[in-house]
């Protein structure tokens, strides 16, 4: 099982990476962000919109405030500025959730309705928390590839590059 500090670290990493990816994506023209480059959700815009949907959906399950948008959210925010604004808001909400998180919640069982079929699911809450971050990391990996295909270098993406994580020796 993971602990609350692990979730707080990944919430910081999540925000940092989203800020970097959105800054890189903002250098592209809208038609380039929307270009279907063969990814699962087609374009960079739709991929980033799906990540936001996933974060909002899981956070809603954790807090009891459902997101309520049909699966899988790739077209939920068609305007780039709106998507970026909502991404920023979601990252703040995830940081707030993680800051208030305690190990008792992580040791509990989460019950929710799946977006895919409406079926009732139960799983350890710590696994759901790990999935929140893992899902975003997975799709951000796709987004970095889409950025590279568009000629934009997103820079370092590994956790040790998160400011304040690694101390320089000597």
Backbone as ProteinMPNN parsed JSONL, in Angstrom:
{"seq_chain_A": "XXXXXXXXXXXXXXXXXXXXXXXXXXXXXXXXXXXXXXXXXXXXXXXXXXXXXXXXXXXXXXXXXXXXXXXXXXXXXXXXXXXXXXXXXXXXXXXXXXXXXXXXXXXXXXXXXXXXXXXXXXXXXXXXXXXXXXXXXXXXXXXXXXXXXXXXXXXXXXXXXXXXXXXXXX", "coords_chain_A": {"N_chain_A": [[0.837, -1.183, 0.0], [0.432, 2.295, -0.646], [1.328, 5.501, 0.803], [0.013, 8.622, 2.153], [1.909, 10.637, 1.7], [3.203, 9.766, -0.607], [1.154, 10.127, -2.485], [0.914, 12.907, -2.335], [3.405, 13.693, -3.35], [3.161, 12.705, -6.002], [1.007, 14.243, -6.826], [2.168, 16.765, -6.933], [4.076, 16.277, -8.943], [2.336, 15.66, -11.041], [1.031, 18.142, -11.489], [3.267, 19.737, -12.207], [4.185, 18.429, -14.553], [1.896, 18.695, -16.182], [1.771, 21.497, -16.424], [4.136, 21.918, -17.896], [3.637, 20.424, -20.253], [1.327, 21.699, -21.274], [2.341, 24.264, -21.674], [4.219, 23.715, -23.667], [2.508, 22.706, -25.654], [1.018, 24.96, -26.151], [2.589, 26.437, -27.809], [2.05, 25.6, -30.299], [0.037, 25.953, -33.257], [-3.551, 25.998, -33.279], [-4.676, 24.183, -35.135], [-2.611, 22.372, -35.395], [-2.483, 21.261, -32.834], [-4.847, 19.918, -32.925], [-4.542, 18.101, -34.939], [-4.89, 14.881, -36.235], [-2.84, 12.442, -35.246], [-2.662, 9.761, -35.104], [-2.792, 8.702, -32.544], [-4.331, 7.104, -29.646], [-6.55, 8.706, -28.92], [-6.448, 10.289, -31.074], [-5.677, 13.248, -31.583], [-3.394, 15.671, -30.082], [-4.805, 17.579, -28.563], [-7.241, 16.234, -27.986], [-6.219, 14.063, -26.574], [-5.091, 15.293, -24.294], [-7.435, 16.384, -23.28], [-8.782, 14.055, -22.589], [-7.135, 13.114, -20.509], [-7.632, 15.086, -18.59], [-10.386, 14.609, -18.206], [-10.24, 12.009, -17.099], [-8.85, 12.559, -14.71], [-10.671, 14.286, -13.44], [-12.869, 12.569, -13.223], [-11.938, 10.425, -11.577], [-11.142, 11.907, -9.301], [-13.612, 12.929, -8.581], [-14.872, 10.577, -7.757], [-13.37, 10.051, -5.503], [-13.961, 12.19, -3.832], [-16.674, 12.296, -3.657], [-18.097, 13.97, -5.279], [-19.379, 13.735, -8.148], [-18.08, 13.784, -11.496], [-19.596, 13.537, -13.833], [-19.568, 13.568, -16.657], [-19.933, 12.025, -19.742], [-18.181, 9.044, -20.711], [-15.429, 9.331, -22.803], [-14.445, 11.764, -22.41], [-12.91, 13.14, -24.377], [-13.828, 15.126, -26.039], [-14.84, 17.051, -24.428], [-13.924, 19.659, -23.824], [-13.715, 21.727, -26.213], [-12.455, 24.158, -26.806], [-9.224, 25.472, -26.677], [-8.19, 27.338, -24.752], [-10.115, 27.114, -22.74], [-9.809, 24.406, -22.08], [-7.159, 24.452, -21.063], [-7.496, 26.181, -18.876], [-9.302, 24.683, -17.302], [-7.688, 22.48, -16.848], [-5.716, 23.577, -15.188], [-7.314, 24.242, -12.981], [-8.185, 21.678, -12.203], [-5.733, 20.536, -11.492], [-5.074, 22.068, -9.233], [-7.185, 21.232, -7.587], [-6.56, 18.512, -7.287], [-4.125, 18.709, -5.938], [-5.08, 19.891, -3.555], [-6.789, 17.836, -2.65], [-4.878, 15.801, -2.207], [-3.326, 17.029, -0.238], [-5.027, 16.982, 1.94], [-5.359, 14.326, 2.342], [-5.397, 11.208, 4.107], [-3.848, 8.313, 5.594], [-5.732, 6.477, 6.448], [-7.918, 6.724, 4.693], [-6.721, 5.809, 2.352], [-6.369, 3.152, 3.058], [-8.898, 2.196, 2.958], [-11.878, 0.917, 1.26], [-12.869, 1.687, -1.978], [-15.87, 2.403, -3.571], [-17.558, 2.577, -6.611], [-19.21, 3.697, -9.653], [-18.593, 2.451, -12.825], [-17.447, 4.279, -15.644], [-17.54, 3.187, -18.126], [-19.52, 1.147, -18.324], [-21.381, 1.539, -16.353], [-21.428, -0.232, -14.292], [-21.191, -1.419, -10.91], [-18.294, -1.049, -8.967], [-15.647, -2.146, -6.827], [-12.681, -1.428, -5.102], [-9.456, -1.416, -3.487], [-8.801, 1.696, -1.994], [-6.258, 2.834, -2.186], [-5.234, 1.71, -4.496], [-6.874, 2.858, -6.4], [-6.075, 5.529, -6.092], [-3.381, 5.371, -6.92], [-3.911, 4.661, -9.538], [-5.144, 6.995, -10.526], [-2.928, 8.729, -10.838], [-1.218, 7.131, -12.416], [-2.713, 6.692, -14.763], [-2.808, 9.283, -15.826], [-0.065, 9.716, -16.256], [0.483, 7.746, -18.161], [-1.042, 8.632, -20.429], [0.062, 11.18, -20.729], [2.547, 10.443, -21.597], [1.901, 9.607, -24.179], [1.132, 12.101, -25.106], [3.57, 13.504, -25.061], [4.888, 12.226, -27.126], [3.246, 12.964, -29.275], [3.704, 15.718, -29.25], [6.436, 15.718, -29.946], [6.195, 14.676, -32.529], [5.067, 16.854, -33.7], [7.147, 18.553, -33.737], [7.965, 19.751, -31.366], [9.864, 19.904, -28.466], [9.253, 18.504, -25.436], [10.893, 18.467, -23.244], [12.574, 17.298, -20.213], [10.95, 14.639, -18.538], [10.916, 12.906, -16.431], [10.357, 11.789, -13.055], [12.529, 12.348, -11.171], [13.364, 14.844, -12.114], [11.588, 16.681, -11.192], [11.364, 19.715, -9.594], [13.069, 20.086, -6.518], [13.16, 17.44, -5.752], [15.482, 15.844, -6.178], [18.599, 16.129, -4.677], [21.545, 17.873, -5.397], [24.688, 16.48, -5.229], [27.72, 17.478, -3.762]], "CA_chain_A": [[0.0, 0.0, 0.0], [1.13, 3.579, -0.647], [0.865, 6.391, 1.858], [-0.441, 9.947, 1.721], [3.049, 11.401, 1.18], [3.383, 9.327, -1.987], [0.137, 10.81, -3.295], [1.259, 14.332, -2.388], [4.508, 13.81, -4.302], [2.666, 12.531, -7.364], [0.159, 15.395, -7.152], [3.106, 17.819, -7.349], [4.612, 15.875, -10.242], [1.219, 15.787, -11.984], [0.876, 19.564, -11.827], [4.481, 20.172, -12.902], [4.181, 17.9, -15.92], [0.813, 19.321, -16.946], [2.192, 22.857, -16.76], [5.143, 21.831, -18.953], [3.018, 19.968, -21.503], [0.435, 22.738, -21.792], [3.198, 25.344, -22.194], [4.759, 23.252, -24.955], [1.402, 22.61, -26.617], [0.56, 26.319, -26.47], [3.427, 26.999, -28.873], [1.522, 25.103, -31.577], [-1.236, 26.489, -33.759], [-4.676, 25.151, -32.888], [-4.854, 23.073, -36.071], [-1.577, 21.379, -35.097], [-2.909, 20.555, -31.62], [-6.012, 19.1, -33.275], [-4.188, 17.176, -36.019], [-4.921, 13.458, -35.891], [-1.509, 11.885, -35.445], [-2.744, 8.324, -34.945], [-2.828, 8.276, -31.139], [-5.598, 6.478, -29.264], [-7.586, 9.733, -29.019], [-6.212, 11.034, -32.311], [-4.874, 14.466, -31.532], [-2.859, 16.138, -28.812], [-5.893, 18.234, -27.835], [-8.174, 15.216, -27.475], [-5.497, 13.266, -25.574], [-5.028, 16.088, -23.062], [-8.802, 16.478, -22.76], [-9.082, 12.785, -21.935], [-6.423, 13.083, -19.231], [-8.415, 15.932, -17.692], [-11.615, 13.874, -17.876], [-9.898, 10.937, -16.175], [-8.54, 13.146, -13.412], [-11.928, 14.771, -12.849], [-13.722, 11.419, -12.905], [-11.423, 9.746, -10.383], [-11.216, 12.811, -8.157], [-15.015, 12.943, -8.178], [-15.126, 9.34, -7.006], [-12.697, 10.158, -4.21], [-14.53, 13.259, -3.005], [-18.132, 12.188, -3.62], [-18.669, 14.986, -6.165], [-19.163, 13.133, -9.468], [-17.801, 14.652, -12.647], [-20.848, 13.475, -14.584], [-19.412, 13.7, -18.104], [-19.868, 10.696, -20.343], [-16.866, 8.524, -21.086], [-14.149, 9.397, -22.16], [-14.112, 13.161, -22.256], [-11.969, 13.705, -25.348], [-14.43, 16.288, -26.7], [-15.507, 17.845, -23.398], [-13.461, 21.056, -23.871], [-13.208, 21.95, -27.568], [-11.66, 25.382, -26.87], [-7.931, 25.273, -26.034], [-8.072, 28.155, -23.535], [-10.99, 26.508, -21.741], [-9.153, 23.174, -21.646], [-6.01, 24.811, -20.229], [-8.034, 26.742, -17.623], [-9.849, 23.571, -16.524], [-6.549, 21.663, -16.422], [-5.139, 24.267, -14.046], [-8.25, 24.085, -11.864], [-8.135, 20.284, -11.77], [-4.463, 20.309, -10.796], [-5.215, 22.644, -7.881], [-8.079, 20.358, -6.827], [-5.82, 17.295, -6.947], [-3.188, 19.094, -4.87], [-5.871, 20.072, -2.335], [-7.21, 16.498, -2.21], [-3.705, 15.104, -1.684], [-2.901, 17.685, 1.001], [-5.943, 16.579, 3.011], [-5.435, 12.866, 2.348], [-4.757, 10.481, 5.203], [-3.614, 6.903, 5.313], [-6.963, 5.699, 6.698], [-8.686, 6.67, 3.446], [-5.999, 4.935, 1.434], [-6.56, 1.765, 3.503], [-10.32, 1.853, 2.835], [-12.344, 0.392, -0.023], [-13.612, 2.648, -2.786], [-16.953, 1.844, -4.379], [-17.94, 3.568, -7.619], [-19.815, 3.205, -10.889], [-17.676, 2.576, -13.955], [-17.898, 5.135, -16.744], [-17.689, 2.386, -19.346], [-20.766, 0.374, -18.402], [-22.244, 1.852, -15.222], [-21.373, -1.292, -13.292], [-20.642, -1.102, -9.6], [-16.951, -1.596, -8.776], [-14.998, -1.933, -5.532], [-11.257, -1.728, -5.076], [-8.767, -0.673, -2.44], [-8.68, 3.117, -2.346], [-4.874, 3.149, -2.562], [-5.054, 1.336, -5.903], [-7.546, 3.908, -7.179], [-5.218, 6.714, -6.053], [-2.253, 5.106, -7.811], [-4.413, 4.7, -10.914], [-5.324, 8.404, -10.904], [-1.649, 9.256, -11.309], [-0.689, 6.274, -13.474], [-3.494, 6.968, -15.974], [-2.342, 10.559, -16.382], [1.3, 9.528, -16.749], [0.377, 6.962, -19.393], [-1.494, 9.466, -21.548], [1.038, 12.247, -20.961], [3.576, 9.836, -22.439], [1.407, 9.731, -25.546], [1.146, 13.528, -25.461], [4.941, 13.915, -25.376], [5.168, 11.717, -28.475], [2.51, 13.818, -30.212], [4.438, 16.977, -29.316], [7.646, 15.478, -30.737], [5.77, 14.554, -33.924], [4.76, 18.21, -34.166], [8.376, 19.333, -33.729], [8.145, 20.444, -30.096], [10.522, 19.098, -27.445], [8.646, 18.8, -24.132], [11.911, 18.475, -22.197], [12.649, 16.174, -19.28], [9.636, 14.276, -17.986], [11.06, 11.928, -15.355], [10.098, 12.256, -11.697], [13.663, 12.998, -10.511], [13.54, 16.214, -12.578], [10.664, 17.549, -10.465], [12.148, 20.568, -8.691], [13.032, 19.785, -5.102], [13.175, 15.998, -5.484], [16.85, 15.345, -6.125], [19.61, 17.082, -4.206], [22.834, 17.727, -6.07], [25.777, 16.173, -4.301], [29.004, 18.14, -4.022]], "C_chain_A": [[0.885, 1.25, 0.0], [0.625, 4.429, 0.509], [0.512, 7.765, 1.283], [0.706, 10.783, 1.155], [3.356, 11.035, -0.27], [2.395, 10.056, -2.9], [0.418, 12.301, -3.404], [2.41, 14.579, -3.363], [3.996, 13.693, -5.736], [1.703, 13.643, -7.771], [1.027, 16.572, -7.604], [3.673, 17.525, -8.727], [3.56, 16.056, -11.334], [1.068, 17.238, -12.436], [2.069, 20.058, -12.646], [4.477, 19.702, -14.343], [3.069, 18.525, -16.755], [1.172, 20.749, -17.335], [3.17, 22.844, -17.929], [4.518, 21.423, -20.283], [2.107, 21.03, -22.1], [1.232, 23.93, -22.316], [3.761, 24.951, -23.554], [3.662, 23.22, -26.012], [0.905, 23.989, -27.033], [1.414, 26.983, -27.545], [2.939, 26.576, -30.257], [0.261, 25.861, -31.976], [-2.347, 25.498, -33.408], [-4.858, 23.966, -33.834], [-3.795, 21.994, -35.867], [-1.919, 20.588, -33.836], [-4.049, 19.594, -31.921], [-5.727, 18.069, -34.372], [-4.198, 15.732, -35.511], [-3.572, 12.865, -36.257], [-1.479, 10.383, -35.152], [-2.706, 7.818, -33.519], [-4.208, 7.704, -30.816], [-6.758, 7.469, -29.362], [-7.35, 10.664, -30.208], [-5.217, 12.159, -32.144], [-4.322, 14.738, -30.14], [-3.974, 16.746, -27.963], [-6.816, 17.203, -27.204], [-7.506, 14.331, -26.424], [-5.446, 14.013, -24.249], [-6.412, 16.266, -22.448], [-9.201, 15.187, -22.048], [-8.379, 12.669, -20.584], [-7.189, 13.908, -18.2], [-9.69, 15.221, -17.268], [-11.309, 12.768, -16.863], [-9.602, 11.467, -14.786], [-9.806, 13.615, -12.709], [-12.829, 13.607, -12.424], [-13.238, 10.717, -11.644], [-11.483, 10.644, -9.156], [-12.652, 12.918, -7.651], [-15.405, 11.708, -7.385], [-14.523, 9.432, -5.613], [-13.411, 11.127, -3.273], [-16.049, 13.175, -2.873], [-18.834, 13.25, -4.44], [-18.441, 14.511, -7.593], [-18.928, 14.169, -10.556], [-19.001, 14.676, -13.587], [-20.745, 13.694, -16.08], [-19.218, 12.305, -18.674], [-18.444, 10.327, -20.726], [-16.546, 8.961, -22.511], [-13.578, 10.798, -22.225], [-13.229, 13.816, -23.291], [-12.52, 14.949, -26.042], [-15.128, 17.229, -25.714], [-15.152, 19.331, -23.465], [-12.879, 21.345, -25.251], [-12.33, 23.2, -27.709], [-10.368, 25.196, -26.073], [-7.796, 26.061, -24.736], [-8.921, 27.597, -22.413], [-10.36, 25.227, -21.195], [-7.996, 23.494, -20.707], [-6.461, 25.368, -18.873], [-8.565, 25.625, -16.722], [-8.75, 22.63, -16.044], [-5.937, 22.266, -15.176], [-6.022, 24.098, -12.808], [-8.207, 22.655, -11.32], [-6.839, 19.988, -11.015], [-4.489, 20.892, -9.394], [-6.093, 21.753, -7.011], [-7.384, 19.063, -6.407], [-4.803, 17.584, -5.841], [-3.918, 19.267, -3.539], [-6.32, 18.732, -1.765], [-6.035, 15.775, -1.559], [-3.243, 15.711, -0.36], [-3.755, 17.241, 2.185], [-6.012, 15.068, 3.197], [-4.792, 12.279, 3.594], [-4.703, 8.999, 4.867], [-4.84, 6.036, 5.582], [-7.795, 5.607, 5.427], [-8.014, 5.721, 2.466], [-6.176, 3.459, 1.786], [-8.013, 1.308, 3.353], [-10.617, 1.229, 1.471], [-13.16, 1.469, -0.72], [-14.662, 1.901, -3.595], [-17.415, 2.933, -5.344], [-18.629, 2.881, -8.791], [-18.85, 3.467, -12.033], [-18.281, 3.448, -15.042], [-18.209, 4.316, -17.985], [-19.039, 1.692, -19.444], [-21.735, 0.632, -17.25], [-22.233, 0.809, -14.128], [-20.719, -0.832, -12.004], [-19.295, -1.806, -9.434], [-16.491, -1.278, -7.35], [-13.521, -2.275, -5.682], [-10.621, -0.973, -3.929], [-8.538, 0.772, -2.892], [-7.26, 3.461, -2.772], [-4.606, 2.772, -4.005], [-5.713, 2.381, -6.805], [-6.687, 5.177, -7.219], [-4.008, 6.543, -6.971], [-2.718, 5.188, -9.263], [-4.645, 6.131, -11.394], [-4.033, 8.938, -11.521], [-1.078, 8.44, -12.466], [-1.403, 6.526, -14.799], [-2.991, 8.246, -16.635], [-0.939, 10.422, -16.963], [1.301, 8.773, -18.074], [0.011, 7.855, -20.578], [-0.588, 10.674, -21.78], [2.218, 11.717, -21.771], [3.169, 9.887, -23.903], [1.489, 11.182, -26.003], [2.564, 14.0, -25.789], [5.345, 13.412, -26.761], [4.484, 12.593, -29.517], [3.189, 15.182, -30.352], [5.698, 16.817, -30.158], [7.315, 15.338, -32.217], [5.482, 15.923, -34.532], [5.992, 19.117, -34.13], [8.646, 20.095, -32.453], [8.77, 19.477, -29.088], [9.93, 19.45, -26.083], [9.648, 18.827, -22.982], [11.837, 17.242, -21.312], [11.289, 15.913, -18.647], [9.725, 13.326, -16.801], [10.892, 12.572, -13.984], [11.316, 12.891, -11.02], [13.932, 14.438, -10.978], [12.561, 17.196, -11.933], [11.474, 18.394, -9.489], [11.946, 20.186, -7.223], [13.099, 18.307, -4.761], [14.6, 15.485, -5.283], [17.77, 16.471, -5.625], [20.896, 16.818, -4.959], [23.913, 17.504, -5.008], [27.034, 16.939, -4.722], [28.882, 19.379, -4.687]], "O_chain_A": [[1.966, 1.247, 0.587], [-0.393, 4.109, 1.122], [0.69, 8.027, 0.093], [0.496, 11.559, 0.223], [3.725, 11.898, -1.067], [2.771, 10.543, -3.965], [0.185, 12.898, -4.455], [2.394, 15.555, -4.112], [4.361, 14.5, -6.591], [1.598, 13.952, -8.958], [0.671, 17.289, -8.539], [3.745, 18.41, -9.58], [3.863, 16.547, -12.422], [0.987, 17.518, -13.632], [1.891, 20.724, -13.666], [4.736, 20.486, -15.255], [3.286, 18.852, -17.922], [0.903, 21.168, -18.461], [3.056, 23.657, -18.846], [4.831, 22.004, -21.322], [2.117, 21.24, -23.313], [0.836, 24.544, -23.306], [3.778, 25.759, -24.483], [3.873, 23.662, -27.142], [0.422, 24.162, -28.153], [1.004, 27.986, -28.129], [3.368, 27.133, -31.268], [-0.483, 26.346, -31.124], [-2.098, 24.301, -33.26], [-5.163, 22.86, -33.385], [-4.052, 20.821, -36.138], [-1.675, 19.383, -33.772], [-4.199, 18.573, -31.249], [-6.592, 17.253, -34.692], [-3.59, 15.414, -34.489], [-3.208, 12.794, -37.431], [-0.409, 9.8, -34.974], [-2.598, 6.611, -33.301], [-5.136, 7.811, -31.618], [-7.837, 7.11, -29.835], [-7.991, 11.708, -30.321], [-4.051, 12.034, -32.52], [-4.73, 14.12, -29.156], [-4.073, 16.457, -26.771], [-7.135, 17.293, -26.018], [-8.164, 13.895, -25.479], [-5.724, 13.436, -23.198], [-6.547, 16.295, -21.224], [-9.879, 15.224, -21.022], [-8.967, 12.179, -19.619], [-7.371, 13.47, -17.064], [-10.038, 15.231, -16.087], [-12.035, 12.608, -15.881], [-10.047, 10.894, -13.792], [-9.988, 13.367, -11.517], [-13.474, 13.668, -11.377], [-14.029, 10.441, -10.743], [-11.842, 10.179, -8.074], [-12.888, 12.989, -6.445], [-16.189, 11.796, -6.44], [-15.109, 8.94, -4.649], [-13.458, 10.907, -2.062], [-16.645, 13.897, -2.074], [-20.046, 13.42, -4.315], [-17.42, 14.843, -8.196], [-19.49, 15.264, -10.541], [-19.376, 15.738, -14.082], [-21.757, 13.981, -16.721], [-18.437, 11.508, -18.153], [-17.618, 11.189, -21.026], [-17.444, 8.927, -23.352], [-12.368, 10.992, -22.108], [-12.826, 14.963, -23.1], [-11.75, 15.746, -26.578], [-15.907, 18.094, -26.115], [-16.002, 20.177, -23.187], [-11.669, 21.222, -25.443], [-11.537, 23.285, -28.647], [-10.417, 24.801, -24.909], [-7.341, 25.52, -23.728], [-8.501, 27.601, -21.256], [-10.376, 24.99, -19.987], [-7.867, 22.865, -19.656], [-5.866, 25.053, -17.842], [-8.308, 25.622, -15.518], [-8.855, 22.048, -14.964], [-5.666, 21.554, -14.209], [-5.521, 23.84, -11.715], [-8.194, 22.454, -10.106], [-6.85, 19.272, -10.015], [-3.977, 20.275, -8.459], [-5.793, 21.539, -5.837], [-7.597, 18.574, -5.298], [-4.646, 16.789, -4.915], [-3.418, 18.832, -2.502], [-6.247, 18.506, -0.557], [-6.18, 15.202, -0.479], [-2.816, 14.986, 0.539], [-3.258, 17.136, 3.307], [-6.665, 14.589, 4.124], [-3.777, 12.779, 4.078], [-5.409, 8.507, 3.986], [-4.971, 4.962, 4.996], [-8.324, 4.542, 5.107], [-8.685, 4.916, 1.821], [-6.137, 2.605, 0.9], [-8.318, 0.141, 3.601], [-9.723, 1.042, 0.646], [-14.037, 2.085, -0.115], [-14.367, 0.886, -4.226], [-17.636, 4.075, -4.94], [-18.63, 1.655, -8.904], [-18.348, 4.581, -12.188], [-19.477, 3.367, -15.326], [-19.046, 4.706, -18.799], [-19.64, 1.648, -20.518], [-22.795, 0.01, -17.181], [-22.951, 0.943, -13.136], [-19.827, 0.016, -11.998], [-19.165, -2.996, -9.719], [-16.894, -0.278, -6.755], [-13.157, -3.272, -6.305], [-11.185, 0.008, -3.445], [-8.134, 1.025, -4.027], [-7.078, 4.309, -3.646], [-3.828, 3.446, -4.68], [-5.168, 2.74, -7.849], [-6.584, 5.825, -8.261], [-3.651, 7.459, -7.712], [-2.009, 5.719, -10.118], [-4.37, 6.445, -12.553], [-4.051, 9.529, -12.6], [-0.512, 9.007, -13.401], [-0.76, 6.57, -15.847], [-2.775, 8.29, -17.846], [-0.655, 10.949, -18.039], [2.035, 9.125, -18.997], [0.683, 7.831, -21.609], [-0.477, 11.149, -22.911], [2.822, 12.459, -22.545], [3.993, 10.175, -24.77], [1.865, 11.464, -27.141], [2.747, 14.812, -26.697], [6.065, 14.099, -27.486], [5.088, 12.926, -30.537], [3.242, 15.739, -31.449], [6.002, 17.672, -30.989], [8.061, 15.82, -33.069], [5.637, 16.12, -35.737], [5.903, 20.302, -34.45], [9.476, 21.004, -32.447], [8.269, 18.371, -28.884], [10.087, 20.579, -25.619], [9.285, 19.176, -21.859], [11.136, 16.277, -21.616], [10.574, 16.841, -18.271], [8.698, 12.974, -16.221], [11.236, 13.736, -13.778], [11.151, 13.904, -10.34], [14.654, 15.174, -10.306], [12.691, 18.407, -12.109], [12.193, 17.853, -8.649], [10.823, 19.991, -6.757], [13.095, 17.954, -3.582], [14.878, 14.772, -4.319], [17.71, 17.605, -6.1], [21.292, 15.666, -5.138], [24.021, 18.246, -4.032], [27.353, 17.024, -5.908], [29.887, 20.034, -4.963]]}, "name": "protein", "num_of_chains": 1, "seq": "XXXXXXXXXXXXXXXXXXXXXXXXXXXXXXXXXXXXXXXXXXXXXXXXXXXXXXXXXXXXXXXXXXXXXXXXXXXXXXXXXXXXXXXXXXXXXXXXXXXXXXXXXXXXXXXXXXXXXXXXXXXXXXXXXXXXXXXXXXXXXXXXXXXXXXXXXXXXXXXXXXXXXXXXXX"}
